[in-house]
């Protein structure tokens, strides 16, 4: 049975496909703000990236990728994040070779996958490993950074116009090629410019041009940005600047004090300006959304021991000031505290996209949580093709339902109608406000029925909630049990009027699979999805004395 449970303001997917036969070509993928939320618009519809980043060397041959494509489909990915090596597309200066890339893009398109390209240009995890040999072997023309002992490392310095021009030209050629070959298909939807930028092994570059710049006054462009945004600067940065009384002219050390924090701020500015020039040059040709990603720092580790000056939360203001062509800053997660870092990355209206997360047992839950709670553009575990058992990957099961939920999620973004939960043994319960209701969401193991409930560690579970009417909601996810309270009139009891398990077909048609009642709702007391189940339910609440 089909029920049209919600309507999307524009038209259905089927109608849209039909219209496209005669209509204008779709707009280039772009970001659009709906309420407080940035959406990625692809082929004129909001798109959620249910992604996976490929291992660094996988996307370099058709042969290697051949057995990977079926795995990606089985796991219900809609997007891959895949590197473009500068050394492979420009093997000799000015001679570009896109043959391999074209074949790989064609394969992605045949497999119904979108691509976010990762530009391994000047920097890949701080290093310049992917620069072509004609760059690597000509250090006089393409200079490197030096550490505090005067030793150079395989890292191109951001203080060289030659380095910048070479990177910019290659990036522009890449964007030109994408525009020509993919400008109608839009298989490529976004670009990450460089990868995990940051200075190692010292907090700043000590090469001569870097030292010269360090002795100069802080550029007026940065000071003006900081003064304009003084009230909304991130507190970690404001505290540093405040120590010199928000001084607005002088050298880096006069304005930000002497120490590693200033070395890092200095690097952040020049890294952001360089990357911004690369992104801007690319956008001038083909303005896809562009972002940068960061290797997250750890507490008590000093800049230089982690990549100093990268697009980290405490340097957000510097990157925003220098990176006007960069659409957002993104965190890569190889440390566990997702909530902490996402809270930091969503300040100042920065759209959240998680381009990398260790491919561990938590990713399915975190995909739902990041899209639900932070209304993120998408989620993408790293080395996703390494799965040995794609049919049973929790990520695939979660992506399957999130894919079905995408129209309903995106239609309700930016309006306080979406939430997400992330639960484990340490965080067994979350309380949400959804319209006039309070939802108490508990880990399903709290019921004690499931076989692993007694274990010391619990599977991380997660779910997303969408409010579609005053009393109507959808939930998609795994391992949760929900009870309700009326917030407006707490003396009223809240009952479950209807609960259906189902799926979306043909874009937005709700098909009921089971009418849930009896044991499945504890005779009307709660909504529940066990932890080995990944499913969608539509439910309606009502109130009684
Ligand atoms: C973060 C990087 O951005 C990736 O390219 C990859 O190197 C992973 N670390 C882990 O290996």
Coordinates of C-alpha atoms and ligand atoms in Angstrom, one line a residue:
X1 CA 0.0 0.0 0.0
X2 CA 1.3 3.5 -0.9
X3 CA 0.6 6.5 1.1
X4 CA 1.8 9.9 0.0
X5 CA 3.0 10.7 3.5
X6 CA 4.7 14.0 2.7
X7 CA 5.0 16.3 -0.2
X8 CA 8.1 18.1 -1.5
X9 CA 7.4 21.6 -2.6
X10 CA 8.8 21.2 -6.1
X11 CA 7.8 17.9 -7.8
X12 CA 8.5 14.2 -7.7
X13 CA 11.6 12.6 -9.0
X14 CA 9.6 10.9 -11.8
X15 CA 8.1 14.2 -12.9
X16 CA 11.5 15.8 -12.7
X17 CA 13.1 13.2 -14.9
X18 CA 10.3 13.6 -17.4
X19 CA 10.7 17.4 -17.4
X20 CA 14.4 17.1 -18.0
X21 CA 13.9 15.7 -21.5
X22 CA 12.9 19.2 -22.6
X23 CA 14.2 21.5 -20.0
X24 CA 17.3 23.6 -19.5
X25 CA 20.5 21.8 -18.5
X26 CA 20.9 21.5 -14.7
X27 CA 22.9 24.1 -12.9
X28 CA 26.4 23.3 -11.8
X29 CA 26.5 21.6 -8.4
X30 CA 26.5 24.4 -5.8
X31 CA 25.7 25.2 -2.2
X32 CA 22.4 26.8 -1.2
X33 CA 21.2 27.9 2.2
X34 CA 17.9 26.7 3.4
X35 CA 17.0 28.2 6.8
X36 CA 20.2 27.8 8.8
X37 CA 21.5 24.9 6.8
X38 CA 23.7 24.7 3.7
X39 CA 22.7 22.1 1.2
X40 CA 24.7 20.7 -1.7
X41 CA 22.5 21.1 -4.8
X42 CA 23.2 18.6 -7.5
X43 CA 21.0 18.5 -10.6
X44 CA 18.7 21.0 -9.0
X45 CA 18.0 18.8 -6.0
X46 CA 19.5 18.8 -2.5
X47 CA 21.9 15.9 -2.3
X48 CA 23.3 14.1 0.8
X49 CA 26.7 12.6 0.3
X50 CA 26.5 9.0 1.5
X51 CA 30.1 8.6 0.7
X52 CA 33.3 6.7 1.1
X53 CA 36.9 7.9 0.5
X54 CA 39.0 5.5 -1.4
X55 CA 42.5 4.4 -0.2
X56 CA 45.1 6.8 -1.5
X57 CA 46.3 4.6 -4.4
X58 CA 43.2 2.7 -5.4
X59 CA 41.8 5.2 -7.9
X60 CA 44.9 5.0 -10.1
X61 CA 44.0 2.1 -12.4
X62 CA 41.0 0.5 -14.0
X63 CA 42.2 -2.9 -13.1
X64 CA 42.5 -2.1 -9.4
X65 CA 39.1 -0.5 -9.4
X66 CA 37.3 -3.3 -11.2
X67 CA 36.4 -5.4 -8.1
X68 CA 35.9 -2.2 -6.0
X69 CA 32.8 -0.9 -7.9
X70 CA 30.5 -3.7 -7.0
X71 CA 31.5 -3.4 -3.3
X72 CA 30.6 0.3 -3.4
X73 CA 27.2 -0.4 -4.9
X74 CA 26.5 -3.1 -2.4
X75 CA 27.2 -0.7 0.4
X76 CA 24.7 1.8 -1.1
X77 CA 27.2 4.6 -1.5
X78 CA 26.1 7.4 -3.7
X79 CA 29.5 9.2 -3.8
X80 CA 33.2 8.4 -3.8
X81 CA 35.9 10.7 -2.6
X82 CA 38.9 10.0 -4.9
X83 CA 42.3 11.6 -5.3
X84 CA 43.6 13.3 -8.4
X85 CA 47.4 13.1 -8.4
X86 CA 49.2 16.1 -9.8
X87 CA 52.1 13.9 -10.8
X88 CA 49.8 11.7 -13.0
X89 CA 47.8 14.5 -14.7
X90 CA 50.9 16.7 -15.5
X91 CA 53.8 14.2 -15.9
X92 CA 55.7 16.8 -17.9
X93 CA 55.3 20.6 -17.4
X94 CA 52.4 21.9 -19.4
X95 CA 51.6 18.4 -20.9
X96 CA 48.4 17.1 -19.4
X97 CA 47.1 13.6 -19.5
X98 CA 43.5 13.0 -18.4
X99 CA 43.0 9.6 -20.1
X100 CA 43.0 7.5 -17.0
X101 CA 40.9 10.0 -15.1
X102 CA 38.3 10.1 -17.8
X103 CA 38.1 6.3 -17.8
X104 CA 37.6 6.3 -14.1
X105 CA 35.0 9.0 -14.1
X106 CA 33.1 7.0 -16.8
X107 CA 33.2 3.9 -14.6
X108 CA 31.9 5.9 -11.6
X109 CA 29.1 7.3 -13.8
X110 CA 28.3 3.8 -15.0
X111 CA 28.0 2.7 -11.4
X112 CA 25.7 5.6 -10.6
X113 CA 28.3 7.2 -8.3
X114 CA 29.1 10.9 -7.9
X115 CA 32.7 12.0 -7.3
X116 CA 34.3 14.4 -4.9
X117 CA 37.8 14.9 -6.2
X118 CA 40.6 15.4 -3.8
X119 CA 43.4 17.5 -5.3
X120 CA 46.7 15.9 -4.2
X121 CA 48.6 19.0 -5.4
X122 CA 51.2 20.9 -3.4
X123 CA 50.3 19.1 -0.2
X124 CA 49.0 15.7 0.8
X125 CA 49.2 15.2 4.6
X126 CA 51.7 18.1 4.9
X127 CA 54.1 16.5 2.4
X128 CA 54.5 17.2 -1.3
X129 CA 54.6 13.6 -2.3
X130 CA 52.2 14.0 -5.2
X131 CA 54.0 16.9 -7.0
X132 CA 55.3 15.8 -10.4
X133 CA 59.0 14.8 -10.8
X134 CA 59.7 18.0 -12.7
X135 CA 58.7 19.9 -9.6
X136 CA 60.4 17.6 -7.1
X137 CA 63.7 17.6 -9.0
X138 CA 64.0 21.4 -9.4
X139 CA 64.3 22.6 -5.9
X140 CA 65.9 25.9 -7.0
X141 CA 62.7 26.8 -9.0
X142 CA 60.3 25.1 -6.6
X143 CA 61.7 25.7 -3.1
X144 CA 60.8 23.7 0.0
X145 CA 60.3 24.6 3.6
X146 CA 63.1 24.5 6.1
X147 CA 62.8 23.5 9.7
X148 CA 64.4 25.5 12.6
X149 CA 67.7 23.7 12.0
X150 CA 67.8 24.8 8.3
X151 CA 67.0 21.3 7.1
X152 CA 64.6 21.1 4.2
X153 CA 61.8 18.5 3.9
X154 CA 59.7 17.2 1.0
X155 CA 57.2 20.0 1.5
X156 CA 56.8 22.9 -1.0
X157 CA 57.0 26.2 0.8
X158 CA 53.8 28.3 0.5
X159 CA 56.1 31.4 0.3
X160 CA 57.0 30.7 -3.4
X161 CA 55.2 32.3 -6.3
X162 CA 56.6 29.6 -8.6
X163 CA 55.1 26.8 -6.4
X164 CA 51.8 28.6 -6.4
X165 CA 51.7 29.3 -10.1
X166 CA 52.6 25.7 -11.0
X167 CA 49.9 24.3 -8.7
X168 CA 47.3 26.8 -9.8
X169 CA 47.9 26.1 -13.5
X170 CA 47.5 22.3 -13.0
X171 CA 44.4 22.8 -10.9
X172 CA 42.9 25.1 -13.5
X173 CA 43.6 22.5 -16.2
X174 CA 41.8 19.9 -14.1
X175 CA 38.8 22.1 -13.6
X176 CA 38.8 23.0 -17.3
X177 CA 38.8 19.4 -18.2
X178 CA 36.0 18.5 -15.8
X179 CA 34.0 21.4 -17.2
X180 CA 34.4 20.1 -20.8
X181 CA 33.9 16.5 -20.1
X182 CA 31.5 16.5 -17.2
X183 CA 29.8 19.9 -17.4
X184 CA 26.5 18.2 -18.4
X185 CA 26.6 15.0 -16.4
X186 CA 27.8 16.4 -13.1
X187 CA 29.4 13.2 -12.0
X188 CA 32.0 15.4 -10.2
X189 CA 30.1 17.4 -7.6
X190 CA 32.7 19.0 -5.4
X191 CA 36.5 19.3 -4.9
X192 CA 38.7 19.1 -1.9
X193 CA 41.6 21.5 -2.6
X194 CA 44.9 19.9 -1.2
X195 CA 44.8 17.4 1.6
X196 CA 45.5 17.9 5.3
X197 CA 47.6 20.9 4.9
X198 CA 50.0 21.8 7.7
X199 CA 53.6 22.5 8.6
X200 CA 55.9 19.7 10.0
X201 CA 58.1 19.1 11.8
X202 CA 58.3 22.7 13.2
X203 CA 55.4 25.1 13.8
X204 CA 56.6 27.4 11.1
X205 CA 58.7 27.4 7.9
X206 CA 62.2 28.8 8.5
X207 CA 63.2 29.2 4.9
X208 CA 64.5 32.7 3.9
X209 CA 61.3 33.9 2.2
X210 CA 59.3 32.7 5.2
X211 CA 61.6 34.4 7.7
X212 CA 61.3 37.6 5.7
X213 CA 57.5 37.5 5.8
X214 CA 57.6 36.7 9.4
X215 CA 59.5 39.9 10.1
X216 CA 57.0 42.0 8.2
X217 CA 53.8 43.5 9.6
X218 CA 50.7 41.4 9.7
X219 CA 48.9 42.1 6.4
X220 CA 46.1 44.8 6.6
X221 CA 43.7 42.3 4.9
X222 CA 43.9 40.0 7.9
X223 CA 43.7 42.8 10.5
X224 CA 40.7 44.3 8.8
X225 CA 38.9 40.9 8.8
X226 CA 39.7 40.4 12.5
X227 CA 38.5 43.9 13.4
X228 CA 35.3 43.5 11.4
X229 CA 34.5 40.2 13.1
X230 CA 36.0 40.9 16.5
X231 CA 32.8 40.0 18.4
X232 CA 32.3 36.6 16.7
X233 CA 35.9 35.3 16.6
X234 CA 36.3 31.8 18.0
X235 CA 37.2 32.2 21.7
X236 CA 40.5 30.3 21.5
X237 CA 41.8 32.8 18.9
X238 CA 40.2 35.8 20.6
X239 CA 42.0 34.9 23.8
X240 CA 45.4 35.0 22.0
X241 CA 44.8 38.3 20.3
X242 CA 43.3 39.7 23.5
X243 CA 46.6 39.2 25.3
X244 CA 48.2 42.1 23.4
X245 CA 45.1 44.2 23.8
X246 CA 43.8 43.4 20.3
X247 CA 46.7 45.4 18.8
X248 CA 46.0 46.2 15.2
X249 CA 49.3 47.0 13.7
X250 CA 52.8 45.5 14.0
X251 CA 54.6 42.3 13.3
X252 CA 53.2 38.8 13.9
X253 CA 54.9 38.6 17.3
X254 CA 53.9 42.1 18.3
X255 CA 50.2 41.4 17.5
X256 CA 49.9 37.8 18.7
X257 CA 52.9 37.4 21.1
X258 CA 56.0 35.3 20.9
X259 CA 55.6 31.6 20.8
X260 CA 54.4 28.6 18.8
X261 CA 50.8 29.9 18.7
X262 CA 52.1 32.9 16.6
X263 CA 54.2 30.6 14.3
X264 CA 51.0 28.6 13.7
X265 CA 48.8 31.7 13.0
X266 CA 51.4 32.9 10.6
X267 CA 51.5 29.6 8.7
X268 CA 47.7 29.4 8.7
X269 CA 47.5 32.7 7.0
X270 CA 49.9 31.9 4.2
X271 CA 48.6 28.3 3.8
X272 CA 45.1 29.7 3.5
X273 CA 46.1 32.4 1.0
X274 CA 47.9 29.9 -1.2
X275 CA 45.1 27.4 -1.1
X276 CA 42.6 30.1 -1.7
X277 CA 44.5 31.2 -4.8
X278 CA 44.4 27.6 -6.1
X279 CA 40.7 27.2 -5.3
X280 CA 39.9 30.6 -6.8
X281 CA 41.8 29.9 -10.0
X282 CA 39.8 26.7 -10.4
X283 CA 36.5 28.3 -9.6
X284 CA 37.2 31.0 -12.2
X285 CA 37.0 28.1 -14.8
X286 CA 34.3 25.9 -13.3
X287 CA 32.9 27.0 -9.9
X288 CA 32.2 23.7 -8.1
X289 CA 32.0 23.9 -4.3
X290 CA 35.5 23.6 -2.8
X291 CA 36.6 22.8 0.7
X292 CA 39.7 22.0 2.7
X293 CA 40.2 19.2 5.3
X294 CA 42.3 19.0 8.5
X295 CA 44.2 16.5 10.4
X296 CA 42.9 17.1 13.9
X297 CA 45.3 18.1 16.7
X298 CA 45.4 16.2 20.0
X299 CA 45.4 17.8 23.4
X300 CA 48.9 18.7 24.7
X301 CA 50.5 18.1 21.3
X302 CA 52.2 21.2 20.0
X303 CA 51.9 22.7 16.5
X304 CA 54.7 21.2 14.4
X305 CA 54.2 17.8 16.1
X306 CA 50.8 18.0 14.5
X307 CA 50.4 19.7 11.1
X308 CA 50.7 23.3 12.1
X309 CA 48.5 26.0 10.5
X310 CA 46.0 23.6 8.9
X311 CA 42.2 24.4 8.8
X312 CA 41.7 23.6 12.5
X313 CA 38.9 25.1 14.6
X314 CA 41.2 27.4 16.6
X315 CA 42.5 28.8 13.3
X316 CA 39.0 29.1 11.7
X317 CA 39.1 32.9 11.7
X318 CA 42.4 33.0 9.9
X319 CA 41.2 30.4 7.3
X320 CA 37.9 32.3 6.8
X321 CA 39.8 35.6 6.3
X322 CA 42.4 34.1 3.9
X323 CA 40.1 31.5 2.2
X324 CA 37.3 33.5 0.7
X325 CA 37.0 31.1 -2.3
X326 CA 37.0 28.1 0.1
X327 CA 33.4 27.1 0.9
X328 CA 34.1 25.3 4.2
X329 CA 36.6 23.6 6.5
X330 CA 36.2 20.0 7.3
X331 CA 37.5 17.6 10.0
X332 CA 39.0 14.2 9.4
X333 CA 38.3 11.8 12.2
X334 CA 40.9 9.4 13.4
X335 CA 40.3 10.2 17.0
X336 CA 37.0 9.4 18.6
X337 CA 35.3 12.5 19.9
X338 CA 33.0 13.3 17.0
X339 CA 30.6 15.5 19.0
X340 CA 33.4 17.7 20.4
X341 CA 34.9 18.4 17.0
X342 CA 31.6 18.8 15.1
X343 CA 30.5 21.4 17.7
X344 CA 33.7 23.3 16.9
X345 CA 33.5 23.0 13.2
X346 CA 29.9 24.2 13.0
X347 CA 30.7 27.5 14.5
X348 CA 30.4 30.7 12.4
X349 CA 27.9 28.9 10.1
X350 CA 30.6 26.6 8.7
X351 CA 28.7 23.9 6.8
X352 CA 29.7 20.4 8.2
X353 CA 31.0 17.7 5.8
X354 CA 33.0 14.8 7.2
X355 CA 35.3 13.7 4.4
X356 CA 37.2 11.1 6.4
X357 CA 36.4 8.9 9.4
X358 CA 38.3 5.8 10.3
X359 CA 36.3 2.9 8.8
X360 CA 35.4 1.3 12.1
X361 CA 32.3 -0.1 13.7
X362 CA 30.9 3.3 14.7
X363 CA 30.6 4.8 11.2
X364 CA 27.0 3.7 10.5
X365 CA 25.7 5.4 13.6
X366 CA 27.8 8.4 13.1
X367 CA 26.6 8.9 9.5
X368 CA 23.0 9.1 10.8
X369 CA 24.0 11.3 13.7
X370 CA 26.0 13.8 11.7
X371 CA 23.3 14.2 9.1
X372 CA 20.5 14.3 11.8
X373 CA 22.0 16.4 14.5
X374 CA 24.3 18.7 12.5
X375 CA 22.4 18.6 9.2
X376 CA 25.7 17.8 7.6
X377 CA 26.2 17.7 3.8
X378 CA 27.4 14.1 4.2
X379 CA 29.7 11.6 5.6
X380 CA 32.5 9.5 4.2
X381 CA 34.6 6.8 5.9
X382 CA 38.2 6.4 4.7
X383 CA 39.3 3.3 2.7
X384 CA 35.8 2.2 2.3
X385 CA 36.7 -0.4 -0.4
X386 CA 38.7 -2.3 2.3
X387 CA 35.4 -4.0 3.5
X388 CA 35.7 -7.8 3.2
X389 CA 32.0 -8.2 3.7
X390 CA 30.1 -5.4 1.9
X391 CA 26.7 -7.2 2.1
X392 CA 26.8 -7.1 5.9
X393 CA 28.5 -3.8 6.5
X394 CA 26.4 -1.7 8.9
X395 CA 27.4 1.3 6.9
X396 CA 25.7 -0.1 3.8
X397 CA 22.5 -0.9 5.8
X398 CA 22.5 2.6 7.2
X399 CA 23.2 4.2 3.8
X400 CA 20.3 2.2 2.3
X401 CA 17.8 3.8 4.6
X402 CA 19.4 7.3 4.6
X403 CA 19.3 7.2 0.8
X404 CA 15.6 6.6 0.9
X405 CA 15.2 9.3 3.5
X406 CA 17.1 11.9 1.6
X407 CA 14.1 13.7 0.0
X408 CA 12.3 14.0 3.3
X409 CA 15.5 15.0 5.2
X410 CA 16.5 17.7 2.8
X411 CA 12.9 19.0 2.5
X412 CA 12.9 19.7 6.2
X413 CA 16.5 20.9 6.7
X414 CA 17.2 24.3 8.4
X415 CA 13.9 24.4 10.2
X416 CA 14.5 22.7 13.5
X417 CA 12.6 19.6 12.3
X418 CA 15.5 17.2 12.1
X419 CA 17.5 15.6 14.9
X420 CA 20.0 12.8 15.4
X421 CA 21.1 10.6 18.2
X422 CA 24.4 8.7 18.9
X423 CA 24.3 6.1 21.7
X424 CA 26.6 3.7 23.4
X425 CA 27.2 2.3 26.9
X426 CA 28.6 5.6 28.2
X427 CA 25.9 7.6 26.5
X428 CA 22.8 5.4 26.9
X429 CA 20.2 8.2 26.7
X430 CA 19.5 11.4 24.9
X431 CA 16.6 13.8 25.3
X432 CA 15.4 15.7 22.2
X433 CA 12.9 18.4 21.6
X434 CA 10.8 17.7 18.5
X435 CA 8.0 20.3 18.1
X436 CA 5.7 20.1 21.1
X437 CA 7.2 16.8 22.2
X438 CA 10.1 15.7 24.2
X439 CA 11.6 12.4 23.0
X440 CA 13.7 10.3 25.4
X441 CA 15.8 8.1 23.2
X442 CA 17.7 5.2 24.8
X443 CA 20.1 2.6 23.5
X444 CA 18.0 -0.5 22.7
X445 CA 20.3 -2.6 24.9
X446 CA 18.8 -0.7 27.9
X447 CA 15.8 -3.0 27.4
X448 CA 18.0 -6.0 28.1
X449 CA 16.6 -8.3 25.4
X450 CA 19.5 -8.3 23.0
X451 CA 22.3 -10.8 23.2
X452 CA 25.1 -8.3 23.7
X453 CA 23.2 -6.2 26.3
X454 CA 25.3 -7.6 29.1
X455 CA 28.6 -7.0 27.5
X456 CA 31.1 -4.3 28.8
X457 CA 31.0 -2.4 25.5
X458 CA 27.9 -1.8 23.5
X459 CA 27.7 -1.3 19.7
X460 CA 27.4 2.4 18.9
X461 CA 23.9 3.0 17.6
X462 CA 22.4 6.0 15.9
X463 CA 19.2 7.3 14.3
X464 CA 17.8 10.3 12.6
X465 CA 14.3 11.9 13.3
X466 CA 12.3 14.1 10.9
X467 CA 9.2 15.9 12.0
X468 CA 6.7 16.1 9.1
X469 CA 3.6 17.3 10.9
X470 CA 2.6 18.5 14.3
X471 CA 2.2 14.9 15.5
X472 CA 3.9 13.0 12.6
X473 CA 7.5 11.8 12.6
X474 CA 9.8 9.5 10.7
X475 CA 12.7 7.7 12.3
X476 CA 15.5 5.9 10.5
X477 CA 18.4 4.1 12.2
X478 CA 19.3 1.3 14.5
X479 CA 19.4 0.3 18.1
X480 CA 17.1 2.8 19.8
X481 CA 14.0 2.9 21.9
X482 CA 11.9 6.1 22.2
X483 CA 9.3 7.3 24.8
X484 CA 7.4 10.6 24.7
X485 CA 6.2 13.6 26.8
X486 CA 4.1 16.6 25.9
X487 CA 6.2 19.7 26.5
X488 CA 3.4 22.2 26.0
X489 CA 1.0 20.5 28.4
X490 CA 2.9 18.1 30.6
X491 CA -0.3 17.0 32.3
X492 CA -1.3 15.2 29.1
X493 CA -0.2 11.7 28.4
X494 CA 1.3 10.9 25.0
X495 CA 0.2 7.9 23.1
X496 CA 1.2 6.2 19.8
X497 CA -1.7 6.6 17.4
X498 CA 0.0 4.8 14.5
X499 CA 3.4 3.2 13.8
X500 CA 4.4 1.8 10.4
X501 CA 7.6 0.3 9.3
X502 CA 8.2 1.0 5.7
X503 CA 10.3 2.3 2.9
X504 CA 10.3 5.1 0.4
X505 CA 9.9 4.2 -3.3
X506 CA 9.9 6.3 -6.4
X507 CA 11.6 9.2 -4.5
X508 CA 8.9 10.1 -2.0
X509 CA 6.2 7.5 -1.9
X510 CA 5.9 5.8 1.5
X511 CA 5.2 2.0 1.3
X512 CA 4.1 0.3 4.5
X513 CA 5.9 -3.0 5.2
X514 CA 4.4 -3.7 8.6
X515 CA 1.9 -2.1 10.9
X516 CA 3.8 -2.0 14.1
X517 CA 1.8 -2.7 17.3
X518 CA 1.7 -5.2 20.1
X519 CA 5.1 -6.5 21.2
X520 CA 6.8 -4.3 18.5
X521 CA 5.7 -1.1 20.4
X522 CA 5.5 -2.7 23.9
X523 CA 1.7 -2.4 23.4
X524 CA 1.8 1.3 22.6
X525 CA 4.5 2.4 25.1
X526 CA 7.5 3.0 22.9
X527 CA 8.9 3.1 19.4
X528 CA 11.8 0.7 19.0
X529 CA 14.4 -0.5 16.4
X530 CA 16.7 -3.3 17.6
X531 CA 20.4 -2.9 17.0
X532 CA 20.7 -5.6 14.4
X533 CA 18.0 -3.9 12.4
X534 CA 18.3 -0.8 10.2
X535 CA 14.9 0.4 9.3
X536 CA 12.5 3.4 8.9
X537 CA 9.3 3.9 10.8
X538 CA 6.6 6.5 10.4
X539 CA 4.6 7.3 13.5
X540 CA 1.9 9.6 14.8
X541 CA 1.4 10.6 18.4
X542 CA -1.7 11.8 20.2
X543 CA -2.5 13.2 23.6
X544 CA -5.0 12.0 26.3
X545 CA -5.9 13.0 29.9
Ligands
LIG1 C1 44.4 11.1 6.4 C2 44.7 11.4 5.0 O1 43.9 12.6 4.6 C3 44.3 10.3 4.1 O2 44.7 10.6 2.8 C4 45.0 9.0 4.6 O3 46.4 9.2 4.5 C5 44.6 8.7 6.0 N1 44.9 9.8 6.8 C6 45.0 7.5 6.7 O4 45.9 6.7 6.1

